[in-house]
Structures are given as C-alpha cells and as structure tokens.
C-alpha cells in the first residue's frame, strides 16, 4: 500500500506534521472487497441498531445537517424554559491513524458484530506496511501496528465502533452527538456555572475512555460554548 501525504488547505505552518493529511492508495481489488464488507457491516448496524442513534456521518440518512438540526432542537427548548444550553465539542488528534486494533475488535464484538467479520477485519488490519509518498519522494516500507487506512471505505464505520462508547456516557437530561471522530456533549441549566460543572462530570468519564483507547484530543479544536437566548 502507498500513502500519499497531502497538505491541508490554509494551514499557518506547514513544518508541522498535523498540517498534512495521509490518504491510503489501495489496490482496486482490495477496495472492492473492503466495500463489500463495509456494506455488510452497515446493513447489520442499521438493521439491528448496533451503534448509538446519535452517531452521524458515514451512515445512511444521517448527515451533518441532521446533526445540526438535532443540536438546534436541544438548544431552543432550553431557551423557552429560560435556561441556557451548554455544549463541549471535542476533536480527536489523528483519529484514524491511532486506532488500537485489539480494542477496536473488542468494541465491535461487544456491539454484536459477528465473529467471522471481526476475524476478517483483524486479518485485514494486522501486518500492514505502507510507503509514504510526498511530492516526488517515496519512503521505504513502514510498519503500521495501529490505525485504519484513511481513504478506505471501511474506516469511517470502523471508527464509529471505536468511539461508540463515548456517546453512551451521557445520562438522562444530557445529550451527546457524534460525527465519526467529532463528539459533542450538551446539558441545559439555569446558569453557566451549573452546566459547566455537569459537563465536567461528563469529561471525567470521557477521560477514562481516552486513557483506555490511547486517544488524545486536539486542544485547539476543543471548545465549550454556552448558547444563551437574546433578551430584549
């Protein structure tokens, strides 16, 4: 496999690795097989509701517009009650590149993906190598002990199984939303101090998940927002 390294647009400093996006260029037969397995997993996911319903992106009928509509529907009822709605938005650093294979398979089995599929996926993910191609240069083969290939038709769905437990952290009167590797948690309350305290409690559970999955969050892209109604 070859991984082409592409610069992300409008980045201020291209001397930093995170200013580039690695895209896996796989052979045609491999992508056909991956597409078949992706369709099968997608069918099982939607038929048997194996992922949280509030996980959007990479799923039929669940778009970014749907996610924004649900967020809006959470905010406006809080305003009608004279309350505020506070949400924290989290972005994972190098999400696809840092997936721990055994943890992924464990999570998929826990959500009832059949064993023959998880065995195929483990074979697909292990003992992988790639060559990095940047401009006209190409590297020697590099071992890939972790990660899912960015550009594979399987990867978005696999990552939703990797972080699906995050969306189960929220409890009654709390909300969660996911868009593949982007996660948001929201609560409503009378004061921003109160909602912040409740979000802090959620983040303590998020931290336990983060440590278990070997994940880092992008501090520059993680943000807390208090949605307040205009009072005239």
XYZ file of C-alpha atoms in Angstrom:
232
model
C 0.000 0.000 0.000
C 1.110 3.572 -0.689
C 0.085 6.537 1.473
C 0.123 9.907 -0.231
C 0.736 12.897 2.050
C -1.414 15.910 1.118
C -1.208 19.401 2.666
C -4.382 20.577 4.394
C -5.588 23.893 2.975
C -4.959 27.220 4.715
C -2.703 25.922 7.476
C -0.409 28.572 9.043
C 2.655 26.345 9.475
C 3.478 23.549 7.031
C 6.554 22.494 9.001
C 4.191 20.672 11.404
C 3.024 17.135 10.666
C -0.601 17.887 11.578
C -0.761 20.312 8.636
C -0.835 17.280 6.316
C -3.369 14.522 5.689
C -2.284 10.950 4.835
C -4.511 9.216 2.270
C -4.123 5.489 1.657
C -3.948 4.419 -2.002
C -5.004 0.788 -2.025
C -5.204 -1.622 -4.924
C -8.502 -1.893 -6.776
C -9.353 -5.462 -5.777
C -8.678 -4.648 -2.143
C -11.040 -1.669 -2.229
C -13.767 -3.763 -3.848
C -13.523 -6.320 -1.050
C -13.462 -3.580 1.596
C -16.576 -2.026 0.062
C -18.413 -5.358 0.261
C -17.503 -5.774 3.936
C -18.421 -2.135 4.640
C -21.861 -2.663 3.075
C -22.372 -5.782 5.184
C -21.373 -4.039 8.428
C -23.552 -1.050 7.525
C -26.540 -3.338 6.929
C -26.059 -5.069 10.286
C -25.521 -1.733 12.026
C -28.759 -0.183 10.806
C -30.917 -3.326 10.888
C -30.017 -4.258 14.464
C -29.221 -0.754 15.775
C -25.694 -1.655 16.836
C -24.444 1.941 17.110
C -25.893 4.827 19.134
C -28.635 6.551 17.146
C -26.984 9.934 17.754
C -23.869 8.932 15.759
C -23.950 10.723 12.382
C -21.747 10.660 9.294
C -20.842 7.562 7.305
C -24.353 6.190 7.855
C -27.371 6.260 5.517
C -29.762 9.104 6.251
C -27.559 10.628 8.964
C -25.877 13.754 7.640
C -24.163 16.808 9.107
C -27.394 18.737 8.520
C -29.272 16.192 10.655
C -26.725 16.579 13.447
C -27.042 20.377 13.364
C -30.851 20.111 13.408
C -30.758 17.891 16.498
C -28.385 20.331 18.219
C -30.784 23.169 17.408
C -33.699 21.137 18.777
C -31.797 20.733 22.042
C -30.999 24.434 22.334
C -34.407 26.018 21.637
C -36.423 24.104 24.301
C -33.872 25.234 26.903
C -34.361 28.840 25.812
C -38.137 28.508 26.034
C -37.724 27.498 29.696
C -35.490 30.491 30.353
C -32.409 28.302 30.618
C -29.120 28.111 28.763
C -27.705 25.204 26.806
C -24.001 24.461 27.191
C -22.061 22.126 24.914
C -18.482 20.948 24.723
C -17.115 19.927 21.326
C -14.171 17.501 21.127
C -11.880 16.705 18.226
C -9.523 13.701 18.264
C -5.903 14.120 17.201
C -5.024 11.836 14.265
C -8.132 9.748 14.859
C -7.830 7.143 12.093
C -4.066 6.797 12.475
C -4.179 5.843 16.162
C -6.863 3.165 16.341
C -5.731 0.279 18.552
C -6.677 -2.848 16.619
C -7.448 -5.179 19.533
C -9.541 -2.525 21.260
C -11.471 -1.918 18.013
C -12.243 -5.622 17.611
C -13.248 -5.831 21.281
C -15.658 -2.916 20.834
C -17.156 -4.428 17.685
C -17.695 -7.802 19.318
C -19.290 -6.086 22.315
C -21.756 -4.466 19.895
C -22.569 -7.890 18.392
C -20.690 -7.760 15.090
C -20.394 -11.464 14.079
C -17.110 -13.231 14.782
C -16.333 -14.122 11.111
C -16.408 -10.403 10.260
C -14.216 -9.356 13.178
C -11.747 -12.133 12.333
C -11.559 -10.874 8.738
C -11.053 -7.315 9.978
C -8.249 -8.372 12.311
C -6.523 -10.098 9.401
C -7.107 -7.014 7.236
C -5.598 -4.640 9.812
C -2.574 -6.584 11.052
C 0.855 -6.982 9.470
C 0.294 -3.946 7.264
C 3.012 -1.824 5.693
C 2.917 1.306 3.585
C 5.213 3.624 1.672
C 4.811 7.361 2.191
C 4.743 9.437 -0.989
C 5.303 13.174 -0.719
C 5.812 15.246 -3.864
C 8.168 13.053 -5.911
C 9.753 11.223 -2.982
C 8.712 7.814 -1.680
C 9.855 6.136 1.519
C 10.915 2.610 2.355
C 8.132 0.309 3.652
C 6.878 1.380 7.096
C 5.158 -0.977 9.531
C 1.653 0.040 10.639
C 0.922 -1.622 14.016
C -2.066 0.680 14.645
C -4.605 2.707 12.725
C -7.133 2.223 9.951
C -6.307 3.435 6.424
C -7.690 6.903 5.717
C -9.354 6.619 2.322
C -10.662 3.098 2.865
C -14.467 2.704 2.547
C -14.342 0.763 5.831
C -12.561 3.322 8.002
C -15.366 5.792 8.902
C -17.639 2.969 10.047
C -14.832 1.247 11.947
C -14.026 4.443 13.801
C -17.649 4.850 14.868
C -17.388 1.441 16.525
C -14.111 2.531 18.102
C -15.637 5.583 19.818
C -19.276 4.494 20.077
C -18.968 4.048 23.860
C -18.326 7.777 24.194
C -21.898 8.537 23.179
C -23.244 6.213 25.864
C -21.616 8.306 28.607
C -24.389 10.918 28.671
C -27.251 10.223 31.061
C -30.837 11.456 31.437
C -31.215 15.191 30.728
C -27.829 15.182 28.979
C -27.211 14.845 25.274
C -24.409 13.527 23.095
C -23.735 13.627 19.379
C -21.030 12.170 17.191
C -19.923 12.752 13.634
C -17.400 9.946 13.076
C -14.429 11.265 15.133
C -16.041 14.530 16.350
C -18.002 14.355 19.602
C -20.233 16.843 21.429
C -21.895 16.715 24.851
C -24.611 19.140 25.960
C -26.631 19.990 29.059
C -29.191 22.643 29.931
C -29.497 24.593 33.163
C -30.160 27.928 34.824
C -26.527 29.096 34.985
C -23.354 28.533 33.022
C -21.594 27.594 36.279
C -24.086 24.796 36.826
C -23.924 23.448 33.279
C -20.118 23.649 33.300
C -19.996 21.571 36.474
C -22.202 18.915 34.891
C -20.079 18.869 31.749
C -17.001 18.489 33.936
C -18.567 15.341 35.390
C -19.069 14.014 31.845
C -15.475 14.856 30.970
C -14.242 12.737 33.869
C -15.877 9.744 32.189
C -14.512 10.855 28.812
C -11.020 10.865 30.329
C -11.434 7.229 31.414
C -12.393 6.334 27.838
C -9.482 8.361 26.457
C -6.932 6.535 28.578
C -8.370 3.123 27.744
C -8.277 3.838 23.988
C -4.971 5.708 23.827
C -6.569 8.840 22.371
C -5.562 12.499 22.529
C -7.915 15.429 21.977
C -6.942 18.444 19.892
C -6.902 21.288 22.431
C -7.037 23.985 19.745
C -10.244 22.496 18.330
C -11.968 21.526 21.578
C -14.321 24.245 22.759
C -17.005 24.940 25.377
C -19.951 27.068 24.165
C -22.823 28.491 26.196
C -25.875 29.053 24.000
C -27.975 31.843 25.544
C -31.152 33.431 24.215
C -31.158 37.129 23.402
C -33.232 39.008 25.946
C -34.844 42.215 24.798
